[in-house]
mmCIF file of C-alpha atoms and ligand atoms in Angstrom:
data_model
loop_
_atom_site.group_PDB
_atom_site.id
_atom_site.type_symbol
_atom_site.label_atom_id
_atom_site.label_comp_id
_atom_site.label_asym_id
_atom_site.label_seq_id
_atom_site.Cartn_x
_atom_site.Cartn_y
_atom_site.Cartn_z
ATOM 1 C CA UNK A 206 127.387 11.547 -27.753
ATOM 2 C CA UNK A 207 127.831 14.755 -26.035
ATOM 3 C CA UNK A 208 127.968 14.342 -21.987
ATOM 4 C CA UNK A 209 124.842 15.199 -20.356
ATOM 5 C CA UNK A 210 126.789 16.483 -17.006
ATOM 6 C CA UNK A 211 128.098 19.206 -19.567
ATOM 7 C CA UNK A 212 125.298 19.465 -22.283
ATOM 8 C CA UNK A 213 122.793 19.830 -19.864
ATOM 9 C CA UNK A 214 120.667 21.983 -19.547
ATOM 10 C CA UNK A 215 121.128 23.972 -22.426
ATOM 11 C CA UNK A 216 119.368 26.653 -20.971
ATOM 12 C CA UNK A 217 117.988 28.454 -18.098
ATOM 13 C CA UNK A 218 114.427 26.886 -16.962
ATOM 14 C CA UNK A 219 111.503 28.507 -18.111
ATOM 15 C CA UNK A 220 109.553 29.873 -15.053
ATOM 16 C CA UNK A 221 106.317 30.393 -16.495
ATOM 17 C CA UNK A 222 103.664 27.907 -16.445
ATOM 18 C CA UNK A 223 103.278 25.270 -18.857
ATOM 19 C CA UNK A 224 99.308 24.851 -18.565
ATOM 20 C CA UNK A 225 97.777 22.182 -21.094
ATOM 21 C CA UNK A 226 101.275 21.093 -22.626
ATOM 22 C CA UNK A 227 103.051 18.065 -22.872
ATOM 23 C CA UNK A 228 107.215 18.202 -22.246
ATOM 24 C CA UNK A 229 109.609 15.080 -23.484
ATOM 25 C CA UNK A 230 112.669 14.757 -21.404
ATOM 26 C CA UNK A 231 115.841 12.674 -21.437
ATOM 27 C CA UNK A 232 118.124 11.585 -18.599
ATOM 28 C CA UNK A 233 120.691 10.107 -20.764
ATOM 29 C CA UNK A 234 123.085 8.885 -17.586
ATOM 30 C CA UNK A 235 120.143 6.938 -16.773
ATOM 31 C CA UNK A 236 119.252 5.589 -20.051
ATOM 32 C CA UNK A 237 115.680 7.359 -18.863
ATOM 33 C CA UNK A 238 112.986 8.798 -21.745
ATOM 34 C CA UNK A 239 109.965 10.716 -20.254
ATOM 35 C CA UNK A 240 107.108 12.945 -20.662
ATOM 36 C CA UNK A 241 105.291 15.661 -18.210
ATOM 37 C CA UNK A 242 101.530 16.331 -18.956
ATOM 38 C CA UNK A 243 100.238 19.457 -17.188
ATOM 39 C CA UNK A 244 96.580 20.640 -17.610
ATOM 40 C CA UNK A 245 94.802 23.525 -16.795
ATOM 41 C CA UNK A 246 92.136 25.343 -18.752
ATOM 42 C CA UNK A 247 91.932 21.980 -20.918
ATOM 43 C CA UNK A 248 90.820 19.392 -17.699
ATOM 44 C CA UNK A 249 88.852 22.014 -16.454
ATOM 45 C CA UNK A 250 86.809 22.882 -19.330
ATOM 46 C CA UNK A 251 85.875 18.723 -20.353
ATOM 47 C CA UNK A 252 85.555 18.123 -16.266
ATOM 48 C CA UNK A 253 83.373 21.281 -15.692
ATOM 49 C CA UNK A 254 81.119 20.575 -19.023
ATOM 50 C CA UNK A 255 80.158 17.256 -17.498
ATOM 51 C CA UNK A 256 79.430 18.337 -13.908
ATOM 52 C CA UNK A 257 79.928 14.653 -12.817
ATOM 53 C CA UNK A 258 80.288 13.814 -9.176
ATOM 54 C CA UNK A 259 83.579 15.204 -7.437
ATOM 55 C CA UNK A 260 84.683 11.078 -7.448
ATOM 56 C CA UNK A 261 84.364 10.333 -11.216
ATOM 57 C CA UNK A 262 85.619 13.487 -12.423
ATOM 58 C CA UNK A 263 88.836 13.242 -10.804
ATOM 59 C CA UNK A 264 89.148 9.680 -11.875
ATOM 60 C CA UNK A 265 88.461 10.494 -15.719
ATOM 61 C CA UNK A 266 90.711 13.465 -14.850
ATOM 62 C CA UNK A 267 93.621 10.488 -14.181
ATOM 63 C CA UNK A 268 92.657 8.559 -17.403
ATOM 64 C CA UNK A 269 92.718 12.143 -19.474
ATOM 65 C CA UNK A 270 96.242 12.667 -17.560
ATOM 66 C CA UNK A 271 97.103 9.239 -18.967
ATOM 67 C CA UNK A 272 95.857 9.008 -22.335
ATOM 68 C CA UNK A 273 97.622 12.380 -23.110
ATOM 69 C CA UNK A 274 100.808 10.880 -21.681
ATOM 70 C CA UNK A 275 100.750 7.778 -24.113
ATOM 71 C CA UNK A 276 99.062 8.950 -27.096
ATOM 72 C CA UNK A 277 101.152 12.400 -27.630
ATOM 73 C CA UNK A 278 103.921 9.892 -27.441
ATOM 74 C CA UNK A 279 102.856 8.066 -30.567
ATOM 75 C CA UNK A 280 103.983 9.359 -33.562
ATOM 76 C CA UNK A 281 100.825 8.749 -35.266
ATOM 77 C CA UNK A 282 98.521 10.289 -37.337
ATOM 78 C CA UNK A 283 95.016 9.242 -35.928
ATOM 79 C CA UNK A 284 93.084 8.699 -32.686
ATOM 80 C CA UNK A 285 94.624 6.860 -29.596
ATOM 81 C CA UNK A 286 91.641 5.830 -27.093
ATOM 82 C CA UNK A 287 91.722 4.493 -23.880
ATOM 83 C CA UNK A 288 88.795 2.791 -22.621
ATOM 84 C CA UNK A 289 87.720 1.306 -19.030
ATOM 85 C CA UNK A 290 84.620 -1.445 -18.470
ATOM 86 C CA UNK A 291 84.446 -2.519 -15.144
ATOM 87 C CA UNK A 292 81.583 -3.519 -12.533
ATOM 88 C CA UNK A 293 81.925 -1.098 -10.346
ATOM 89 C CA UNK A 294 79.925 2.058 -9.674
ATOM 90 C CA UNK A 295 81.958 4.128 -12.499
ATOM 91 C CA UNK A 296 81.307 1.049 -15.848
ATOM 92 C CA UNK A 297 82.909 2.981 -18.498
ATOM 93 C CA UNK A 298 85.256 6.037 -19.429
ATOM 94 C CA UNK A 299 86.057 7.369 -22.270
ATOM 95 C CA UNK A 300 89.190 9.266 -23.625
ATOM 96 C CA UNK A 301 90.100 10.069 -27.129
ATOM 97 C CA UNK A 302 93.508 11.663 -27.890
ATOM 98 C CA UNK A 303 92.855 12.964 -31.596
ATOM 99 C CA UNK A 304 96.569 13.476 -32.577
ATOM 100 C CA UNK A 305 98.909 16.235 -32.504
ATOM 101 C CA UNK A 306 96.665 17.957 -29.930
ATOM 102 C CA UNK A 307 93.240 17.526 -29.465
ATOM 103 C CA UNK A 308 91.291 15.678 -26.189
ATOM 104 C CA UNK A 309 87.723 14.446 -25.458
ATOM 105 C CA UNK A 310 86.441 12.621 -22.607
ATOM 106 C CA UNK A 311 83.247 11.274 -20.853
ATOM 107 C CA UNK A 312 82.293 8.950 -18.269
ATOM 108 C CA UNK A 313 79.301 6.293 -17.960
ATOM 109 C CA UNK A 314 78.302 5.498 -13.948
ATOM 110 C CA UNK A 315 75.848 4.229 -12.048
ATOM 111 C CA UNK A 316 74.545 7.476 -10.248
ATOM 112 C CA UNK A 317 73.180 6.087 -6.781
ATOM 113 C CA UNK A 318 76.258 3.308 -6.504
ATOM 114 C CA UNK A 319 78.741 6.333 -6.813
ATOM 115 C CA UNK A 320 76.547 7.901 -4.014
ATOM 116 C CA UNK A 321 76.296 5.280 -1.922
ATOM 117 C CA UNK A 322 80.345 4.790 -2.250
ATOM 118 C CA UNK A 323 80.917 9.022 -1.514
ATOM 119 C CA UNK A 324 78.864 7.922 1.641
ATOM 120 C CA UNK A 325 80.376 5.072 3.025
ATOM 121 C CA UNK A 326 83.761 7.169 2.773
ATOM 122 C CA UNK A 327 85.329 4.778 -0.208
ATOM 123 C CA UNK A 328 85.137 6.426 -3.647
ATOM 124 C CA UNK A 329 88.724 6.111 -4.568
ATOM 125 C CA UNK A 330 89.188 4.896 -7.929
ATOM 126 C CA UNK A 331 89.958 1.460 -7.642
ATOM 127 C CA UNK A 332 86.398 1.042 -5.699
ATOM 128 C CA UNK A 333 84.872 2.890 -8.659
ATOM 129 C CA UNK A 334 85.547 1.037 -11.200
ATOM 130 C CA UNK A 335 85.760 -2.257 -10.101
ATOM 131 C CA UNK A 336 86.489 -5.539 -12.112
ATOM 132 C CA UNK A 337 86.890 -5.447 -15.317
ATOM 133 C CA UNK A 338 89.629 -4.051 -18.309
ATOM 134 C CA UNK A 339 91.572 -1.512 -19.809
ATOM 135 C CA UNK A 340 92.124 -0.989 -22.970
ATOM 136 C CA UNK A 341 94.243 1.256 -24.902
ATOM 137 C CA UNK A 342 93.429 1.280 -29.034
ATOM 138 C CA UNK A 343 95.288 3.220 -31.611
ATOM 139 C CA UNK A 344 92.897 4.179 -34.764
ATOM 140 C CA UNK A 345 94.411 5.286 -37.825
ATOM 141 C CA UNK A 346 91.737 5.103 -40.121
ATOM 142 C CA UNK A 347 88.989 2.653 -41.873
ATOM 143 C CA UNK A 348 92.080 1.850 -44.399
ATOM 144 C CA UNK A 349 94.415 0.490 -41.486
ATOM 145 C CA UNK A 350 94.440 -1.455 -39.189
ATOM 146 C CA UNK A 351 93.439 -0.987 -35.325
ATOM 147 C CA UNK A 352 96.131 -2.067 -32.527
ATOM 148 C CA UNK A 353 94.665 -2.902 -29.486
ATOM 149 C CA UNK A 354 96.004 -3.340 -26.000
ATOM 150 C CA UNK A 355 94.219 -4.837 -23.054
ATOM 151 C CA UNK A 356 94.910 -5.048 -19.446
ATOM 152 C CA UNK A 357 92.759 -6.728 -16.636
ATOM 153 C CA UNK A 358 91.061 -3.752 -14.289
ATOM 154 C CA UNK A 359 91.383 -5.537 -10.888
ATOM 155 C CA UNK A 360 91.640 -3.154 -7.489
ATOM 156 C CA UNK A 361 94.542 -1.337 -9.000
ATOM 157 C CA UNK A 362 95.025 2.240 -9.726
ATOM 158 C CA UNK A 363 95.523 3.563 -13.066
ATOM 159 C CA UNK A 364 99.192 4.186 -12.638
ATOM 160 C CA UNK A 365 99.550 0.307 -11.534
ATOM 161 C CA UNK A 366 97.654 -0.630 -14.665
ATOM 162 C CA UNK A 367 99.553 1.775 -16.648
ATOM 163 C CA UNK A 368 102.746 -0.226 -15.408
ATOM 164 C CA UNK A 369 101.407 -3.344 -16.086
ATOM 165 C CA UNK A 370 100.453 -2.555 -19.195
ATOM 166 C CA UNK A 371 103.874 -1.836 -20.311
ATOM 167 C CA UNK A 372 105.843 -4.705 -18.642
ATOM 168 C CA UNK A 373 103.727 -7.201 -20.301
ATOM 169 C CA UNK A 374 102.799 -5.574 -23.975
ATOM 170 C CA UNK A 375 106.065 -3.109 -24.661
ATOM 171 C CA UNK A 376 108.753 -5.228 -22.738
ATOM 172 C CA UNK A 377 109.487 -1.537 -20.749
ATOM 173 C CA UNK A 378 109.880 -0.585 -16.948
ATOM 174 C CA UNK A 379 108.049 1.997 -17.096
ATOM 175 C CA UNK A 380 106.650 4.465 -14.145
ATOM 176 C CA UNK A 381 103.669 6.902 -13.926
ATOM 177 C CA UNK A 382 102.403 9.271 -11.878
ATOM 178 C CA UNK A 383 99.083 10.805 -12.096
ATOM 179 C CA UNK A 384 97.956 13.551 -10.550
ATOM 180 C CA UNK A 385 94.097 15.650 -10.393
ATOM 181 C CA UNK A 386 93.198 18.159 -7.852
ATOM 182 C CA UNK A 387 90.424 20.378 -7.575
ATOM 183 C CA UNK A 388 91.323 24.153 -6.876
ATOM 184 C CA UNK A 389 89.245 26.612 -5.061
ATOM 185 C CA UNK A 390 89.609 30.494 -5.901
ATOM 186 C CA UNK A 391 88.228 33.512 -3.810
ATOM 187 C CA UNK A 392 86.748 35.675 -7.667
ATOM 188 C CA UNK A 393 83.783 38.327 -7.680
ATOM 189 C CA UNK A 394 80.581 36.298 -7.353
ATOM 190 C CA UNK A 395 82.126 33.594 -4.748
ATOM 191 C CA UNK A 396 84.577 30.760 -4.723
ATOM 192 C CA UNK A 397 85.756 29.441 -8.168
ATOM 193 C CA UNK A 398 86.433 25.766 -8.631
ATOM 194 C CA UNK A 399 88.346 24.611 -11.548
ATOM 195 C CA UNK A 400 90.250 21.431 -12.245
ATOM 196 C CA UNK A 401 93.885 20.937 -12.469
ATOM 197 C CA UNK A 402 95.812 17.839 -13.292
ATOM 198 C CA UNK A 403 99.496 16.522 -14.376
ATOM 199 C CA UNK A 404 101.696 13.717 -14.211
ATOM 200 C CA UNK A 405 105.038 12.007 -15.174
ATOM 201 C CA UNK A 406 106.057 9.095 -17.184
ATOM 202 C CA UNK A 407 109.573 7.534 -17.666
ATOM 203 C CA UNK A 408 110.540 4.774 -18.972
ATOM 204 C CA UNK A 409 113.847 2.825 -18.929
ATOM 205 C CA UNK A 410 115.710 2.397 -22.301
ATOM 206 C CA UNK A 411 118.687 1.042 -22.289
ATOM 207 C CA UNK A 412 121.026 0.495 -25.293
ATOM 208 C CA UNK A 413 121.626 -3.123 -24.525
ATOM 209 C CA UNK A 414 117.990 -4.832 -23.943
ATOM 210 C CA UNK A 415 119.156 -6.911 -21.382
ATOM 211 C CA UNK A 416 119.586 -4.555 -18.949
ATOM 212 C CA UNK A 417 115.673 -3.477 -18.821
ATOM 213 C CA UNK A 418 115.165 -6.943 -17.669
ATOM 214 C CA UNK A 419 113.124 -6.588 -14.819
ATOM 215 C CA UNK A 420 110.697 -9.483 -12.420
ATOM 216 C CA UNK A 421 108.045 -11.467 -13.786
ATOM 217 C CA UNK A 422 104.778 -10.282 -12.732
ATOM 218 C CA UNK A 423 102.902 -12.290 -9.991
ATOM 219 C CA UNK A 424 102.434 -16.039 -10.809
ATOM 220 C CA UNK A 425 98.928 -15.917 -9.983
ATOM 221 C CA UNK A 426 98.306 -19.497 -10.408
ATOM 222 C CA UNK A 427 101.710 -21.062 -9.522
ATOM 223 C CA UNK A 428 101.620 -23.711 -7.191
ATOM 224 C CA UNK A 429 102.308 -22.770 -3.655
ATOM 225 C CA UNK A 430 106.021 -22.790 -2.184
ATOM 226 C CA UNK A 431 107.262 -21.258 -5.775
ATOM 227 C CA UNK A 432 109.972 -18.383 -5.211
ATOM 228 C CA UNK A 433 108.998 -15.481 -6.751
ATOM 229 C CA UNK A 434 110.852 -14.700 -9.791
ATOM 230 C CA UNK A 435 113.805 -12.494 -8.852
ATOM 231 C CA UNK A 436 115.669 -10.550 -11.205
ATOM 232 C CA UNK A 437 118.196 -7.800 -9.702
ATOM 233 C CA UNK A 438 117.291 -4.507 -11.265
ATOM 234 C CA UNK A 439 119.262 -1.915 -13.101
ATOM 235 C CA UNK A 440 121.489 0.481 -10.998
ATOM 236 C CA UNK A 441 120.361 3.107 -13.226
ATOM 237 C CA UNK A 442 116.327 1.859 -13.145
ATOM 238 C CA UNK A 443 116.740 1.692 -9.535
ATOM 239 C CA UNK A 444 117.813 5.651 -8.957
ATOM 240 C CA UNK A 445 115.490 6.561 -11.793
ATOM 241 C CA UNK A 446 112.484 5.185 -10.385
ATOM 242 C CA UNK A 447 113.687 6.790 -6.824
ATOM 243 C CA UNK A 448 113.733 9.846 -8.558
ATOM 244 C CA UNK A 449 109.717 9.772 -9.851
ATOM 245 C CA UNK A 450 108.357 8.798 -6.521
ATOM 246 C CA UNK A 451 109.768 11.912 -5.000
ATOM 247 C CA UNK A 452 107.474 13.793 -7.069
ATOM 248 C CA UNK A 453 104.399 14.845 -4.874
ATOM 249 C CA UNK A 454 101.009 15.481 -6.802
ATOM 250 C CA UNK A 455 101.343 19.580 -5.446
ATOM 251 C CA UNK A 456 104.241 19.493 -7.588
ATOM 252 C CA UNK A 457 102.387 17.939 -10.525
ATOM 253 C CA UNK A 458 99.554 20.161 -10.640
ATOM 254 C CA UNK A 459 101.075 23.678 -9.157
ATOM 255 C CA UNK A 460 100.125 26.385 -11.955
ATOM 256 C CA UNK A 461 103.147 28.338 -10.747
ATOM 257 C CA UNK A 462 105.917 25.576 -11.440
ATOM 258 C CA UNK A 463 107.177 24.859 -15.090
ATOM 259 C CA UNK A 464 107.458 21.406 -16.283
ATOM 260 C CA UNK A 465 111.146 22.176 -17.120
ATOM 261 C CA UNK A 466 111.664 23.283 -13.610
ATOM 262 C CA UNK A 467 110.129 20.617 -12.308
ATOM 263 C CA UNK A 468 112.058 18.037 -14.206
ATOM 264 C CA UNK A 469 115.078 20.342 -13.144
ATOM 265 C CA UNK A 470 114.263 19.965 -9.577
ATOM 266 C CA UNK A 471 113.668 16.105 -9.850
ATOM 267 C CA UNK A 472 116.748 15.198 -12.399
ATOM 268 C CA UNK A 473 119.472 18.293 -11.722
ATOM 269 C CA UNK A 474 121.946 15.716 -10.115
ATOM 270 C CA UNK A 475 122.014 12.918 -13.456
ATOM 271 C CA UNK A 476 121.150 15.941 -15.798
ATOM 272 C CA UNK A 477 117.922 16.224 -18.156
ATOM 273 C CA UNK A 478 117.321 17.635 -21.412
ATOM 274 C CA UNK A 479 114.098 18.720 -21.903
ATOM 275 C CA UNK A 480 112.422 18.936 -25.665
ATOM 276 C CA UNK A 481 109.857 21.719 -27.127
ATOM 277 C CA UNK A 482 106.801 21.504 -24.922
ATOM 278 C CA UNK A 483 103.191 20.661 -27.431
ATOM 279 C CA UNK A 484 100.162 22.382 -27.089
ATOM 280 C CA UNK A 485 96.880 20.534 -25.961
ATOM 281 C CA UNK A 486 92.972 21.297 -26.478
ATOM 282 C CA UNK A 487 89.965 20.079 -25.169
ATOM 283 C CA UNK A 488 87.891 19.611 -28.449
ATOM 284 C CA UNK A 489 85.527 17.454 -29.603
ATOM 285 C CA UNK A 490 85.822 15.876 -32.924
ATOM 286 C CA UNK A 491 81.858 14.765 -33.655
ATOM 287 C CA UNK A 492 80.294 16.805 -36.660
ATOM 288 C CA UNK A 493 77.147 16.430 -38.158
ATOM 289 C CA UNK A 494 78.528 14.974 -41.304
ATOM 290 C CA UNK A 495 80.350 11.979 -38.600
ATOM 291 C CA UNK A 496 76.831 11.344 -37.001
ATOM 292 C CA UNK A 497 75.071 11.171 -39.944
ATOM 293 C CA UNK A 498 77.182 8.051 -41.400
ATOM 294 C CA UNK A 499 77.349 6.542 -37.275
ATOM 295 C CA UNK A 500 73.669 6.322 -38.321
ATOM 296 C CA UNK A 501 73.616 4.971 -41.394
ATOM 297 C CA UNK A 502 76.060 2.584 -40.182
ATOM 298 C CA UNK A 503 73.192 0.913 -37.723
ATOM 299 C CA UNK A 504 70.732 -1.795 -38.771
ATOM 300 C CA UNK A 505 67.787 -0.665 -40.444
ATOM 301 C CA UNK A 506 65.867 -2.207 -36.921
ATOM 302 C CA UNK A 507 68.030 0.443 -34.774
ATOM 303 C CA UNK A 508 67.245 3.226 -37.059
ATOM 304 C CA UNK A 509 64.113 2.745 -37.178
ATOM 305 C CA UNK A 510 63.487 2.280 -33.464
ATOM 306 C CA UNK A 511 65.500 5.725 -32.625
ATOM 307 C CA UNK A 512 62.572 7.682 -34.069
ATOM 308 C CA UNK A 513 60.965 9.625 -31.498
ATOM 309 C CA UNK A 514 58.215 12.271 -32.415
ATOM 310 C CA UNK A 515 58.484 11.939 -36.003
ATOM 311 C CA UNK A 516 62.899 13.212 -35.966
ATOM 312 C CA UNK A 517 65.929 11.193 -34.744
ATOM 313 C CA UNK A 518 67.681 13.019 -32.118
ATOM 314 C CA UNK A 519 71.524 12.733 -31.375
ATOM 315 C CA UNK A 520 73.162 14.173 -28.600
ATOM 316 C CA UNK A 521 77.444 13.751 -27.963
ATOM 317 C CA UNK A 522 78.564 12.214 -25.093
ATOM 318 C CA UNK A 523 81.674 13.585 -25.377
ATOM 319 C CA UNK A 524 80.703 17.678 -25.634
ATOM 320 C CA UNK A 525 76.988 17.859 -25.494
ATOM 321 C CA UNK A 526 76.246 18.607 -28.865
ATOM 322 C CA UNK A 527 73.094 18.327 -30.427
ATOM 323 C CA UNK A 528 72.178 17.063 -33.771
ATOM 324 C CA UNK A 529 68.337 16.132 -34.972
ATOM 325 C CA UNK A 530 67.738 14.528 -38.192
ATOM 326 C CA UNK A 531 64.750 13.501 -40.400
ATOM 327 C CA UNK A 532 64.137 9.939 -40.178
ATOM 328 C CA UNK A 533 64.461 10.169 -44.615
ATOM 329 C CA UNK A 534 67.957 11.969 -43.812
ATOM 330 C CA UNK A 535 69.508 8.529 -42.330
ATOM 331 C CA UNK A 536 67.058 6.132 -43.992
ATOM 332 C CA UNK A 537 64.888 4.986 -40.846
ATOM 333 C CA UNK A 538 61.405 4.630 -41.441
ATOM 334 C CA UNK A 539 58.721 5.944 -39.062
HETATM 335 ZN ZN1 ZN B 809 81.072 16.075 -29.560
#
């Protein structure tokens, strides 16, 4: 193994911006594996498209931050969704990772709770969506079969979920930070907005499992008086989380610093290698061809009952996109 205090880095830190990529990294001292997600154009363009209100997008822009994060880490070949249902004023988002590159988003919401939250001053995202679950599905095909994770959506940010998540399905201390800002730009015809967003994931892996032992989560229902479960953590878990909550969300979505440079700036002392950066896009993956069999795939009942003025009419939640069909194309009956 070559030392990372000498190996690393291997080269100079790129100083351009790395808009709509996602970076591995390694901290090998720390026995730390991690990812930066950094979005430009692509949040923008999926936020912008959907003109929801300033609350919701930036929460969806946190899930789109976070789906990119886990499913680019996947080495699959398929479609990693993450999913929220809750109770509160945002019930549902959406976000599809379509692998290598490709992302899609919407959001479902109640439109007068969300205002009634903006006004009373408390639209964070934990008020938004409420009670309910996460859950995180990987979807390789009609041939395989579909892994699904769930966690329980109570008052807690994604990045706490995220956590959770990990400590109780992978076994791995894991941290995440998510980041979405809106910025504002002075351009002919008045003040641009457009969406930014990043964030940060490591994740301890130690070469001897026992060391990535970490507490239980609360007891919940444990009978009152029991010590919580104590378990001293690793030296080298201990710095590396240190390290991530230094990061400030400026850092996370500034257009002018490199994810290599910011992993520089964060890891320098332990050393990091960083790995080739992937591309991302904001694209939709519904066709006419995919809508078509959706169609056919509903009860003869549904069909039926989705014929409006003599046509069937289909439009994407994800990208907008309209399709219209004859009620003979998809076998309803008018
Ligand atoms: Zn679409």
């Amino acid at each position: 193994m070559t030392d990372p205090q000498i190996a690393i880095p291997s080269r100079a830190p790129s100083a351009t911006t790395a808009d709509d990529t996602v970076m591995p990294f390694e901290v090998a001292k720390l026995d730390l594996r991690g990812r930066v997600v950094r979005l430009g154009p692509v949040v923008n363009e999926i936020l912008a498209r959907h003109a929801y209100p300033q609350p919701v997008a930036k929460l969806l822009g946190e899930a789109i931050v976070l789906t990119v994060m886990l499913g680019s880490a996947l080495k699959i070949d398929g479609r990693f969704i993450l999913q929220t249902q809750g109770d509160g004023p945002v019930r549902m988002l959406v976000v599809d990772f379509i692998a290598p590159d490709k992302v899609r988003a919407c959001a479902r919401f109640d439109k007068s709770r969300v205002t009634a939250a903006i006004e009373s001053g408390d639209a964070g995202g934990t008020t938004l969506l409420g009670k309910g679950h996460l859950a995180m599905t990987i979807d390789q095909g009609p041939d395989m079969s579909r892994y699904q994770g769930l966690v329980a959506l109570d008052g807690r940010s994604l990045e706490e979920v995220a956590h959770e998540y990990f400590l109780r399905s992978e076994q791995i201390p894991t941290r995440v930070r998510l980041a979405v800002a809106e910025e504002l730009r002075a351009e002919a015809g008045g003040a641009q907005h457009r969406w930014r967003a990043g964030g940060m994931m490591v994740q301890f892996l130690p070469k001897a499992p026992e060391r990535a032992r970490v507490a239980d989560l609360d007891p919940g229902d444990a009978p009152e008086g029991t010590a919580p479960h104590a378990v001293e953590e690793d030296d080298a878990w201990v710095e590396g989380q240190a390290l991530i909550s230094t990061v400030e969300d400026v850092e996370l979505i500034d257009p002018s610093l490199s994810s290599e440079r910011l992993v520089y700036r964060l890891f320098h002392e332990p050393g990091v290698r960083v790995f080739r950066a992937s591309p991302l896009r904001a694209e939709c993956s519904c066709s006419r061809a995919n809508v078509e069999a959706m169609l056919k795939s509903f009860s003869q009942d549904d069909r039926d009952h989705m014929v409006e003025d003599g046509k069937i009419s289909v439009t994407c939640e994800f990208c907008s996109a309209y399709y219209e069909f004859a009620p003979a194309d998809v076998g309803a009956r008018i």
